[in-house]
Amino acid sequence: HPPTHVWGSELVGLLPSLSVPYEDVMVNDTALLQLLRLVQRYGVAVVSNTPVDNLSSQQVVERVGPVRHTIYGGFWETKVLPSQDASHIDSAFSTCALPAHTDGNYWRDPPGLQVFHCLRADPKGGDTLLVDGFQVAQNLQQTDSGALQLLSTTPVPFQHRDIEHHMVAYHTVIGTDAAGNVTRFSLNTLDRDNSGVVCVKNIADSMQALGVEKKSSEVAAMVQRFDVNNTGNISFDEFC
């Protein structure tokens, strides 16, 4: 079900009221219920004072519900890895600034609830970006209902590929239930097939799905603008 309260930049002022202390969540069912109700109402909540270690992080997650096991394991850790490292199978392991996105779109059943705990932050960067998709959907309904219709009816392919896995799933960017109510979002503009490049066809297909018609020569010119290595594609480094 969609949250009962949507938000924009005012979330910064709301965050203190969306926090429940770790020590309460771990021993008090009333505090746990408070945390879950905050997530239900706002789509986001904070467990404050969580000890800075993996075990405490996992204990909080398991207090809320079971951990889903995926190709990344169960409870898992991201950290910056060299691009040649065999474990570097996702943009989360890079220093590239990630735009607003949802994770696991290449699964038929993407995550419904994600929990993040920063154990060690780089002194520069690393800002958290949160977007209320339900607020975006409401704004679209008021300003461009045609775009909302397109994004809620046009399936988009998402894929992940590494040396061991190749997964593909199709989702509409905005998901709705049988009554037309917005229920979920699938959005990730980064290249997810591990080819390391964005080609002319990638951009042309994306623009077509968004209802933007461009000639092949126009799309090629867009790629050429950022293709500093003159390969005919946009590499990961050029993209960042």
mmCIF file of C-alpha atoms in Angstrom:
data_model
loop_
_atom_site.group_PDB
_atom_site.id
_atom_site.type_symbol
_atom_site.label_atom_id
_atom_site.label_comp_id
_atom_site.label_asym_id
_atom_site.label_seq_id
_atom_site.Cartn_x
_atom_site.Cartn_y
_atom_site.Cartn_z
ATOM 1 C CA HIS A 1 0.000 0.000 0.000
ATOM 2 C CA PRO A 2 1.250 3.548 -0.715
ATOM 3 C CA PRO A 3 2.435 5.686 2.222
ATOM 4 C CA THR A 4 -0.229 7.944 3.710
ATOM 5 C CA HIS A 5 2.070 10.985 3.733
ATOM 6 C CA VAL A 6 4.116 12.196 0.762
ATOM 7 C CA TRP A 7 7.075 14.538 1.027
ATOM 8 C CA GLY A 8 9.659 16.576 -0.850
ATOM 9 C CA SER A 9 12.561 18.628 0.465
ATOM 10 C CA GLU A 10 10.743 19.073 3.776
ATOM 11 C CA LEU A 11 11.902 15.544 4.652
ATOM 12 C CA VAL A 12 15.073 17.126 6.090
ATOM 13 C CA GLY A 13 12.998 18.731 8.819
ATOM 14 C CA LEU A 14 10.909 15.599 9.325
ATOM 15 C CA LEU A 15 13.809 13.176 9.861
ATOM 16 C CA PRO A 16 14.193 13.775 13.648
ATOM 17 C CA SER A 17 10.558 12.739 14.120
ATOM 18 C CA LEU A 18 11.039 9.626 11.959
ATOM 19 C CA SER A 19 13.669 8.154 14.272
ATOM 20 C CA VAL A 20 13.324 5.329 16.808
ATOM 21 C CA PRO A 21 16.292 4.436 19.103
ATOM 22 C CA TYR A 22 18.089 1.133 18.482
ATOM 23 C CA GLU A 23 17.977 0.137 22.134
ATOM 24 C CA ASP A 24 14.166 0.461 22.110
ATOM 25 C CA VAL A 25 13.601 -1.327 18.812
ATOM 26 C CA MET A 26 15.632 -4.342 19.920
ATOM 27 C CA VAL A 27 13.715 -5.029 23.170
ATOM 28 C CA ASN A 28 10.366 -3.295 22.913
ATOM 29 C CA ASP A 29 7.630 -4.455 20.540
ATOM 30 C CA THR A 30 5.861 -1.115 20.891
ATOM 31 C CA ALA A 31 8.968 0.664 19.574
ATOM 32 C CA LEU A 32 9.223 -1.850 16.734
ATOM 33 C CA LEU A 33 5.591 -1.188 15.833
ATOM 34 C CA GLN A 34 6.301 2.548 15.911
ATOM 35 C CA LEU A 35 9.167 2.022 13.448
ATOM 36 C CA LEU A 36 6.984 -0.019 11.096
ATOM 37 C CA ARG A 37 4.181 2.548 11.235
ATOM 38 C CA LEU A 38 6.650 5.297 10.287
ATOM 39 C CA VAL A 39 7.748 3.242 7.278
ATOM 40 C CA GLN A 40 4.118 2.633 6.349
ATOM 41 C CA ARG A 41 3.228 6.321 6.614
ATOM 42 C CA TYR A 42 6.332 7.965 5.134
ATOM 43 C CA GLY A 43 8.117 5.171 3.292
ATOM 44 C CA VAL A 44 11.279 5.862 5.310
ATOM 45 C CA ALA A 45 12.421 5.702 8.936
ATOM 46 C CA VAL A 46 15.663 5.816 10.945
ATOM 47 C CA VAL A 47 16.936 3.517 13.705
ATOM 48 C CA SER A 48 19.109 5.913 15.691
ATOM 49 C CA ASN A 49 22.094 5.011 17.889
ATOM 50 C CA THR A 50 22.703 1.722 16.068
ATOM 51 C CA PRO A 51 26.194 0.433 17.010
ATOM 52 C CA VAL A 52 28.660 0.754 14.142
ATOM 53 C CA ASP A 53 29.237 -2.912 13.349
ATOM 54 C CA ASN A 54 27.837 -5.526 10.962
ATOM 55 C CA LEU A 55 26.277 -7.726 13.643
ATOM 56 C CA SER A 56 24.183 -4.929 15.137
ATOM 57 C CA SER A 57 23.040 -3.911 11.660
ATOM 58 C CA GLN A 58 21.932 -7.454 10.882
ATOM 59 C CA GLN A 59 20.155 -7.810 14.231
ATOM 60 C CA VAL A 60 18.057 -4.720 13.497
ATOM 61 C CA VAL A 61 17.119 -6.060 10.066
ATOM 62 C CA GLU A 62 16.157 -9.473 11.450
ATOM 63 C CA ARG A 63 14.079 -7.788 14.155
ATOM 64 C CA VAL A 64 11.949 -6.341 11.364
ATOM 65 C CA GLY A 65 11.822 -9.422 9.130
ATOM 66 C CA PRO A 66 13.804 -12.172 7.378
ATOM 67 C CA VAL A 67 16.772 -11.278 5.180
ATOM 68 C CA ARG A 68 16.303 -12.107 1.497
ATOM 69 C CA HIS A 69 19.103 -14.158 -0.036
ATOM 70 C CA THR A 70 20.214 -13.137 -3.541
ATOM 71 C CA ILE A 71 23.278 -13.424 -5.783
ATOM 72 C CA TYR A 72 24.947 -11.049 -3.324
ATOM 73 C CA GLY A 73 24.310 -13.382 -0.393
ATOM 74 C CA GLY A 74 22.001 -12.572 2.512
ATOM 75 C CA PHE A 75 23.035 -9.626 4.648
ATOM 76 C CA TRP A 76 25.743 -8.038 2.504
ATOM 77 C CA GLU A 77 28.260 -5.217 2.493
ATOM 78 C CA THR A 78 29.222 -2.737 -0.216
ATOM 79 C CA LYS A 79 32.568 -0.993 -0.384
ATOM 80 C CA VAL A 80 34.698 0.638 -3.051
ATOM 81 C CA LEU A 81 36.518 -1.991 -5.121
ATOM 82 C CA PRO A 82 38.940 -1.683 -8.058
ATOM 83 C CA SER A 83 37.138 -2.082 -11.391
ATOM 84 C CA GLN A 84 39.219 -5.203 -12.174
ATOM 85 C CA ASP A 85 38.205 -6.930 -8.916
ATOM 86 C CA ALA A 86 36.079 -10.044 -9.561
ATOM 87 C CA SER A 87 33.661 -8.945 -6.833
ATOM 88 C CA HIS A 88 33.018 -5.606 -8.578
ATOM 89 C CA ILE A 89 29.714 -6.674 -10.154
ATOM 90 C CA ASP A 90 27.584 -3.616 -9.420
ATOM 91 C CA SER A 91 27.859 0.175 -9.555
ATOM 92 C CA ALA A 92 27.453 0.179 -5.758
ATOM 93 C CA PHE A 93 31.094 -0.926 -5.537
ATOM 94 C CA SER A 94 32.323 2.154 -7.425
ATOM 95 C CA THR A 95 32.923 5.789 -6.459
ATOM 96 C CA CYS A 96 30.514 6.980 -9.144
ATOM 97 C CA ALA A 97 27.771 9.240 -7.775
ATOM 98 C CA LEU A 98 24.531 7.270 -8.137
ATOM 99 C CA PRO A 99 21.427 9.123 -9.308
ATOM 100 C CA ALA A 100 18.000 8.430 -7.829
ATOM 101 C CA HIS A 101 17.197 4.779 -8.489
ATOM 102 C CA THR A 102 15.611 1.609 -7.191
ATOM 103 C CA ASP A 103 17.573 -1.626 -6.773
ATOM 104 C CA GLY A 104 17.054 -5.164 -7.992
ATOM 105 C CA ASN A 105 14.923 -4.248 -10.988
ATOM 106 C CA TYR A 106 16.423 -7.184 -12.897
ATOM 107 C CA TRP A 107 14.582 -9.532 -10.510
ATOM 108 C CA ARG A 108 10.952 -10.388 -11.145
ATOM 109 C CA ASP A 109 10.248 -9.496 -7.517
ATOM 110 C CA PRO A 110 12.424 -6.464 -6.626
ATOM 111 C CA PRO A 111 13.048 -5.591 -2.950
ATOM 112 C CA GLY A 112 10.108 -3.958 -1.234
ATOM 113 C CA LEU A 113 12.035 -2.736 1.810
ATOM 114 C CA GLN A 114 15.749 -1.953 1.986
ATOM 115 C CA VAL A 115 17.868 -1.105 5.018
ATOM 116 C CA PHE A 116 21.145 0.799 4.825
ATOM 117 C CA HIS A 117 23.734 1.386 7.552
ATOM 118 C CA CYS A 118 26.913 3.348 6.829
ATOM 119 C CA LEU A 119 29.707 1.882 8.935
ATOM 120 C CA ARG A 120 32.502 4.046 7.550
ATOM 121 C CA ALA A 121 32.067 7.099 5.351
ATOM 122 C CA ASP A 122 34.527 8.786 3.035
ATOM 123 C CA PRO A 123 35.301 12.306 4.315
ATOM 124 C CA LYS A 124 34.135 13.694 0.964
ATOM 125 C CA GLY A 125 30.900 12.814 -0.810
ATOM 126 C CA GLY A 126 28.644 9.939 0.125
ATOM 127 C CA ASP A 127 25.527 12.073 0.551
ATOM 128 C CA THR A 128 22.251 10.155 0.754
ATOM 129 C CA LEU A 129 19.604 11.013 -1.855
ATOM 130 C CA LEU A 130 15.995 10.114 -1.068
ATOM 131 C CA VAL A 131 13.065 10.644 -3.442
ATOM 132 C CA ASP A 132 9.387 10.062 -2.701
ATOM 133 C CA GLY A 133 8.109 8.314 -5.822
ATOM 134 C CA PHE A 134 4.518 8.701 -4.692
ATOM 135 C CA GLN A 135 5.003 12.482 -4.579
ATOM 136 C CA VAL A 136 6.472 12.318 -8.098
ATOM 137 C CA ALA A 137 3.470 10.313 -9.297
ATOM 138 C CA GLN A 138 1.080 12.830 -7.761
ATOM 139 C CA ASN A 139 2.912 15.705 -9.455
ATOM 140 C CA LEU A 140 2.814 13.880 -12.796
ATOM 141 C CA GLN A 141 -0.910 13.275 -12.450
ATOM 142 C CA GLN A 142 -1.413 17.026 -12.057
ATOM 143 C CA THR A 143 1.090 18.272 -14.641
ATOM 144 C CA ASP A 144 1.449 15.542 -17.279
ATOM 145 C CA SER A 145 -1.059 12.715 -16.975
ATOM 146 C CA GLY A 146 0.081 11.401 -20.363
ATOM 147 C CA ALA A 147 3.581 10.817 -19.003
ATOM 148 C CA LEU A 148 2.125 9.051 -15.976
ATOM 149 C CA GLN A 149 0.100 6.812 -18.282
ATOM 150 C CA LEU A 150 3.185 6.012 -20.367
ATOM 151 C CA LEU A 151 5.374 5.212 -17.365
ATOM 152 C CA SER A 152 2.712 3.002 -15.777
ATOM 153 C CA THR A 153 1.895 0.966 -18.912
ATOM 154 C CA THR A 154 5.183 0.609 -20.839
ATOM 155 C CA PRO A 155 7.385 -2.293 -19.630
ATOM 156 C CA VAL A 156 11.091 -1.476 -19.525
ATOM 157 C CA PRO A 157 13.840 -4.149 -19.624
ATOM 158 C CA PHE A 158 16.301 -4.249 -16.737
ATOM 159 C CA GLN A 159 19.255 -6.584 -16.654
ATOM 160 C CA HIS A 160 22.326 -7.543 -14.673
ATOM 161 C CA ARG A 161 25.233 -9.490 -16.106
ATOM 162 C CA ASP A 162 28.487 -10.607 -14.546
ATOM 163 C CA ILE A 163 30.795 -13.556 -15.043
ATOM 164 C CA GLU A 164 28.352 -15.942 -13.317
ATOM 165 C CA HIS A 165 24.897 -14.419 -13.773
ATOM 166 C CA HIS A 166 22.659 -12.895 -16.394
ATOM 167 C CA MET A 167 19.241 -11.800 -15.191
ATOM 168 C CA VAL A 168 16.570 -9.915 -17.115
ATOM 169 C CA ALA A 169 13.164 -8.674 -15.975
ATOM 170 C CA TYR A 170 10.596 -6.267 -17.376
ATOM 171 C CA HIS A 171 8.787 -3.718 -15.198
ATOM 172 C CA THR A 172 6.873 -0.518 -15.768
ATOM 173 C CA VAL A 173 8.649 2.449 -14.193
ATOM 174 C CA ILE A 174 5.519 3.155 -12.143
ATOM 175 C CA GLY A 175 3.622 0.083 -10.957
ATOM 176 C CA THR A 176 -0.100 0.121 -10.199
ATOM 177 C CA ASP A 177 -2.648 -2.303 -8.782
ATOM 178 C CA ALA A 178 -5.873 -3.469 -10.449
ATOM 179 C CA ALA A 179 -7.628 -0.280 -9.332
ATOM 180 C CA GLY A 180 -4.951 1.966 -10.842
ATOM 181 C CA ASN A 181 -3.402 2.963 -7.512
ATOM 182 C CA VAL A 182 0.369 3.524 -7.584
ATOM 183 C CA THR A 183 2.102 0.785 -5.593
ATOM 184 C CA ARG A 184 5.782 0.612 -6.602
ATOM 185 C CA PHE A 185 8.600 2.007 -8.760
ATOM 186 C CA SER A 186 11.348 0.523 -10.942
ATOM 187 C CA LEU A 187 13.919 3.060 -12.066
ATOM 188 C CA ASN A 188 17.607 2.698 -12.803
ATOM 189 C CA THR A 189 19.205 4.698 -15.602
ATOM 190 C CA LEU A 190 22.664 3.150 -15.193
ATOM 191 C CA ASP A 191 23.929 0.466 -17.557
ATOM 192 C CA ARG A 192 23.266 -2.824 -15.750
ATOM 193 C CA ASP A 193 24.565 -5.432 -18.221
ATOM 194 C CA ASN A 194 28.241 -5.043 -17.221
ATOM 195 C CA SER A 195 29.275 -4.159 -20.770
ATOM 196 C CA GLY A 196 30.756 -0.996 -19.302
ATOM 197 C CA VAL A 197 29.341 1.183 -22.081
ATOM 198 C CA VAL A 198 26.178 2.930 -23.207
ATOM 199 C CA CYS A 199 25.688 2.685 -26.953
ATOM 200 C CA VAL A 200 23.529 4.600 -29.438
ATOM 201 C CA LYS A 201 20.853 1.876 -29.355
ATOM 202 C CA ASN A 202 20.653 2.021 -25.527
ATOM 203 C CA ILE A 203 19.876 5.713 -25.658
ATOM 204 C CA ALA A 204 17.511 5.437 -28.634
ATOM 205 C CA ASP A 205 15.500 2.648 -26.951
ATOM 206 C CA SER A 206 15.289 4.587 -23.690
ATOM 207 C CA MET A 207 14.114 7.744 -25.401
ATOM 208 C CA GLN A 208 11.537 5.835 -27.424
ATOM 209 C CA ALA A 209 10.146 4.267 -24.249
ATOM 210 C CA LEU A 210 9.815 7.782 -22.826
ATOM 211 C CA GLY A 211 7.953 8.931 -25.916
ATOM 212 C CA VAL A 212 10.792 11.086 -27.249
ATOM 213 C CA GLU A 213 11.406 10.675 -30.982
ATOM 214 C CA LYS A 214 14.955 11.354 -32.173
ATOM 215 C CA LYS A 215 16.649 10.600 -35.474
ATOM 216 C CA SER A 216 19.559 8.163 -35.389
ATOM 217 C CA SER A 217 21.903 10.988 -36.354
ATOM 218 C CA GLU A 218 20.688 13.079 -33.417
ATOM 219 C CA VAL A 219 21.244 10.235 -30.929
ATOM 220 C CA ALA A 220 24.688 9.559 -32.418
ATOM 221 C CA ALA A 221 25.544 13.224 -31.942
ATOM 222 C CA MET A 222 24.513 12.985 -28.283
ATOM 223 C CA VAL A 223 26.854 10.034 -27.770
ATOM 224 C CA GLN A 224 29.679 11.767 -29.643
ATOM 225 C CA ARG A 225 29.403 14.771 -27.332
ATOM 226 C CA PHE A 226 30.481 12.653 -24.325
ATOM 227 C CA ASP A 227 32.582 10.055 -26.146
ATOM 228 C CA VAL A 228 35.963 11.628 -25.413
ATOM 229 C CA ASN A 229 37.765 8.360 -26.261
ATOM 230 C CA ASN A 230 36.136 8.206 -29.720
ATOM 231 C CA THR A 231 34.950 4.617 -29.305
ATOM 232 C CA GLY A 232 31.402 5.213 -30.520
ATOM 233 C CA ASN A 233 30.060 4.456 -27.017
ATOM 234 C CA ILE A 234 29.942 6.162 -23.636
ATOM 235 C CA SER A 235 32.166 4.297 -21.172
ATOM 236 C CA PHE A 236 31.554 4.025 -17.421
ATOM 237 C CA ASP A 237 34.200 6.685 -16.689
ATOM 238 C CA GLU A 238 32.793 9.018 -19.362
ATOM 239 C CA PHE A 239 29.311 8.495 -17.924
ATOM 240 C CA CYS A 240 30.471 9.482 -14.418
#
